[in-house]
Coordinates of C-alpha atoms in Angstrom, one line a residue:
X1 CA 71.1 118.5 46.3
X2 CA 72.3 118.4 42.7
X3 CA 70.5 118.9 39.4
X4 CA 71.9 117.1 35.9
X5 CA 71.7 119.6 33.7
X6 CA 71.6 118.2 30.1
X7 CA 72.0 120.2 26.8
X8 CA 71.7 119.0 23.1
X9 CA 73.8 120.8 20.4
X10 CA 73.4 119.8 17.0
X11 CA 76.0 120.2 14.4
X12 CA 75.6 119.9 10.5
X13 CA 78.0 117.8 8.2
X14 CA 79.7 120.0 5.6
X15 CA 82.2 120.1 3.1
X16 CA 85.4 122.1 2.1
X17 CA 85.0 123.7 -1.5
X18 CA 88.0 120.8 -2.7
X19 CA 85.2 117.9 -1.9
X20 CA 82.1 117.2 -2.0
X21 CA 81.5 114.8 0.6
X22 CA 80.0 116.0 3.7
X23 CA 82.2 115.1 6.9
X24 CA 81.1 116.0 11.1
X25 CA 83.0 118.9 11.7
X26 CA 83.3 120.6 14.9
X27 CA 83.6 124.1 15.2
X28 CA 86.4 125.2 17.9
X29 CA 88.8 127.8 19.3
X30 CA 92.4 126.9 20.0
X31 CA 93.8 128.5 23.0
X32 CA 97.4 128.3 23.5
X33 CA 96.9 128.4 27.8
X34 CA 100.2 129.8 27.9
X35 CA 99.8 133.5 25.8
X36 CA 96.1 133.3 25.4
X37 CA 96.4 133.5 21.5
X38 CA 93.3 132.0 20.4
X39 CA 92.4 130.7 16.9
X40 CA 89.3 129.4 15.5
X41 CA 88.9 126.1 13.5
X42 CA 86.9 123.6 12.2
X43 CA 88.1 119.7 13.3
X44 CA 86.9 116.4 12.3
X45 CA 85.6 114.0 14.3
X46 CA 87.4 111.1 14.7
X47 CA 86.2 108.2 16.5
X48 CA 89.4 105.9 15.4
X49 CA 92.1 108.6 17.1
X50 CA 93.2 107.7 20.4
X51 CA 93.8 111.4 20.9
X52 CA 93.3 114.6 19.4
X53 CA 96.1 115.9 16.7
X54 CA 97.0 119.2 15.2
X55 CA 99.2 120.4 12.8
X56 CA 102.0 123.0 12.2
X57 CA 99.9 126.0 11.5
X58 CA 97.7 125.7 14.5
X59 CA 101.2 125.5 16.2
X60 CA 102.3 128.6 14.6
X61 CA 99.2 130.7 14.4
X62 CA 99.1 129.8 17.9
X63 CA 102.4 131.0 19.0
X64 CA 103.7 127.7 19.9
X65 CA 107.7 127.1 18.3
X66 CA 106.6 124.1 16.7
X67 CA 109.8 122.3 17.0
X68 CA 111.2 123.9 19.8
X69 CA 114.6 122.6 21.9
X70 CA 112.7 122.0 25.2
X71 CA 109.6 120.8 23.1
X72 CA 108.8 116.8 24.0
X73 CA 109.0 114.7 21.2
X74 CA 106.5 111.3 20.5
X75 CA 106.4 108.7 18.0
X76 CA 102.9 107.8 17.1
X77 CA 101.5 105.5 14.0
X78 CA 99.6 106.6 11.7
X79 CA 96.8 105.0 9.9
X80 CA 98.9 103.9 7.6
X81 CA 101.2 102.2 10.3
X82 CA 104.1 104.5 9.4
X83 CA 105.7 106.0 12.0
X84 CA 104.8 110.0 12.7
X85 CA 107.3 112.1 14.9
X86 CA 105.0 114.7 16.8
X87 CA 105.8 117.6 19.4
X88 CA 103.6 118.1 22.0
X89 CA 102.2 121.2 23.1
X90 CA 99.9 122.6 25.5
X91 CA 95.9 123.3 24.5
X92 CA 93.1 124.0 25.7
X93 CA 90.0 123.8 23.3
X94 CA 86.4 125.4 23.2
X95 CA 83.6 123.7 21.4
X96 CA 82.1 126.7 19.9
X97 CA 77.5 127.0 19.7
X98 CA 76.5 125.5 16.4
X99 CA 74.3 128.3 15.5
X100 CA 76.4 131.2 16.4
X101 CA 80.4 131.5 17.1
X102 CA 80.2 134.6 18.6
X103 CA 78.6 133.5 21.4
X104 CA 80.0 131.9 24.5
X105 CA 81.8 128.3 24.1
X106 CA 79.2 125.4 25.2
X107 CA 82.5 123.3 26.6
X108 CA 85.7 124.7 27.2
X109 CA 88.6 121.6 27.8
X110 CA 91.2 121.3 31.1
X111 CA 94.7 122.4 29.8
X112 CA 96.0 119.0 27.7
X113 CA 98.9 117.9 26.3
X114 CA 98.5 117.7 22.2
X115 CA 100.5 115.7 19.4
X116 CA 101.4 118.2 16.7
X117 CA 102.3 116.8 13.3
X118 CA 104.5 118.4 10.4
X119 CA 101.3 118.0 8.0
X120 CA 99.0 121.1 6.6
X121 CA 97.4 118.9 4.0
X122 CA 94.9 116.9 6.3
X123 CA 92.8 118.4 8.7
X124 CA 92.7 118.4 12.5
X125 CA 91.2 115.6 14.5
X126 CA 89.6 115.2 17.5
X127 CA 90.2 111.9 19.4
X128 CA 88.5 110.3 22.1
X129 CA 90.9 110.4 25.1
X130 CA 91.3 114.0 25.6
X131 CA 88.2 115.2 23.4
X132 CA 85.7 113.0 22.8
X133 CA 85.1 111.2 25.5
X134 CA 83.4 114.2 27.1
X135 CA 80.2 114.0 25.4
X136 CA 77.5 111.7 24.4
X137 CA 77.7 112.1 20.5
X138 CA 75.7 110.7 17.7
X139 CA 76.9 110.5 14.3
X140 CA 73.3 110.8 12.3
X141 CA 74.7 110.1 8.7
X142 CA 71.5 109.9 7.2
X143 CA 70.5 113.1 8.0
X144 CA 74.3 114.8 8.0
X145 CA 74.4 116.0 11.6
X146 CA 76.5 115.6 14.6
X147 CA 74.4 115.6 17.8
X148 CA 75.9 116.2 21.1
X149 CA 75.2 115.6 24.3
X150 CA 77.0 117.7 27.6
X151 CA 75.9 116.8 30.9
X152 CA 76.9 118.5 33.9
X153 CA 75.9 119.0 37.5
X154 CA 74.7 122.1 39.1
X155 CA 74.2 122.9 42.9
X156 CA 70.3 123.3 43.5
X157 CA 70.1 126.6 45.6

């Protein structure tokens, strides 16, 4: 017999010292799978991204070679609908607790393929096919919170 197992993490909006408009930022550790460096980070949510995208500097604080001879190549568009050559490297992501970041990761992500971008200006998003779309999520504007929702399933003993 199995037991669903829900849990409910809620997240507040906030704002980088350059705005003042409060956004649903998730915090999270990037893991490059391959040496283990890890690197904390705050992402936006972004409901309109097929899939996730970084930049360069989580690609070099990360010790990925950004740009790389063997590294795969991919043309993606932009909101804009300009064209954006990425390189994509391997990730995996933690969502870190809301009210603490030192302890454990409530979700921790497979081993994915991400788009990197030659950007530092804009900030990391989080997209729906390889993020997102684990969770129930609820984007509560009026009271500037992200909630989220994990579900999983546990073996009854």
């Amino acid at each position: 017999m199995f037991l669903l197992i829900v849990r409910i993490f809620e997240y507040p909006f906030f704002s980088f010292p350059s705005s003042d408009i409060l956004q649903p930022y998730l915090p999270i550790t990037i893991i490059n799978p391959e040496t283990n460096v890890k690197y904390r980070w705050d992402a936006l949510i972004d409901t309109g991204a097929d899939s996730c995208l970084f930049n360069k500097t989580i690609c070099e604080l990360t010790d990925h070679e950004f740009n790389g001879a063997k590294v795969k190549t991919f043309v993606c568009q932009g909101i804009s609908s300009e064209p954006i050559i990425t390189f994509v490297h391997t990730f995996q992501i933690e969502l870190r607790h809301p009210e603490n970041s030192v302890k454990e990761p409530v979700w921790q992500s497979e081993i994915i393929e991400i788009e990197c971008g030659d950007y530092d200006k804009l900030p990391i998003l989080l997209g729906t096919t390889d993020f997102l779309k684990h969770f129930k999520i609820t984007l509560d504007y009026p009271n500037n919170k992200t909630i989220i929702e994990i579900k999983h399933e546990r073996e009854d003993a």
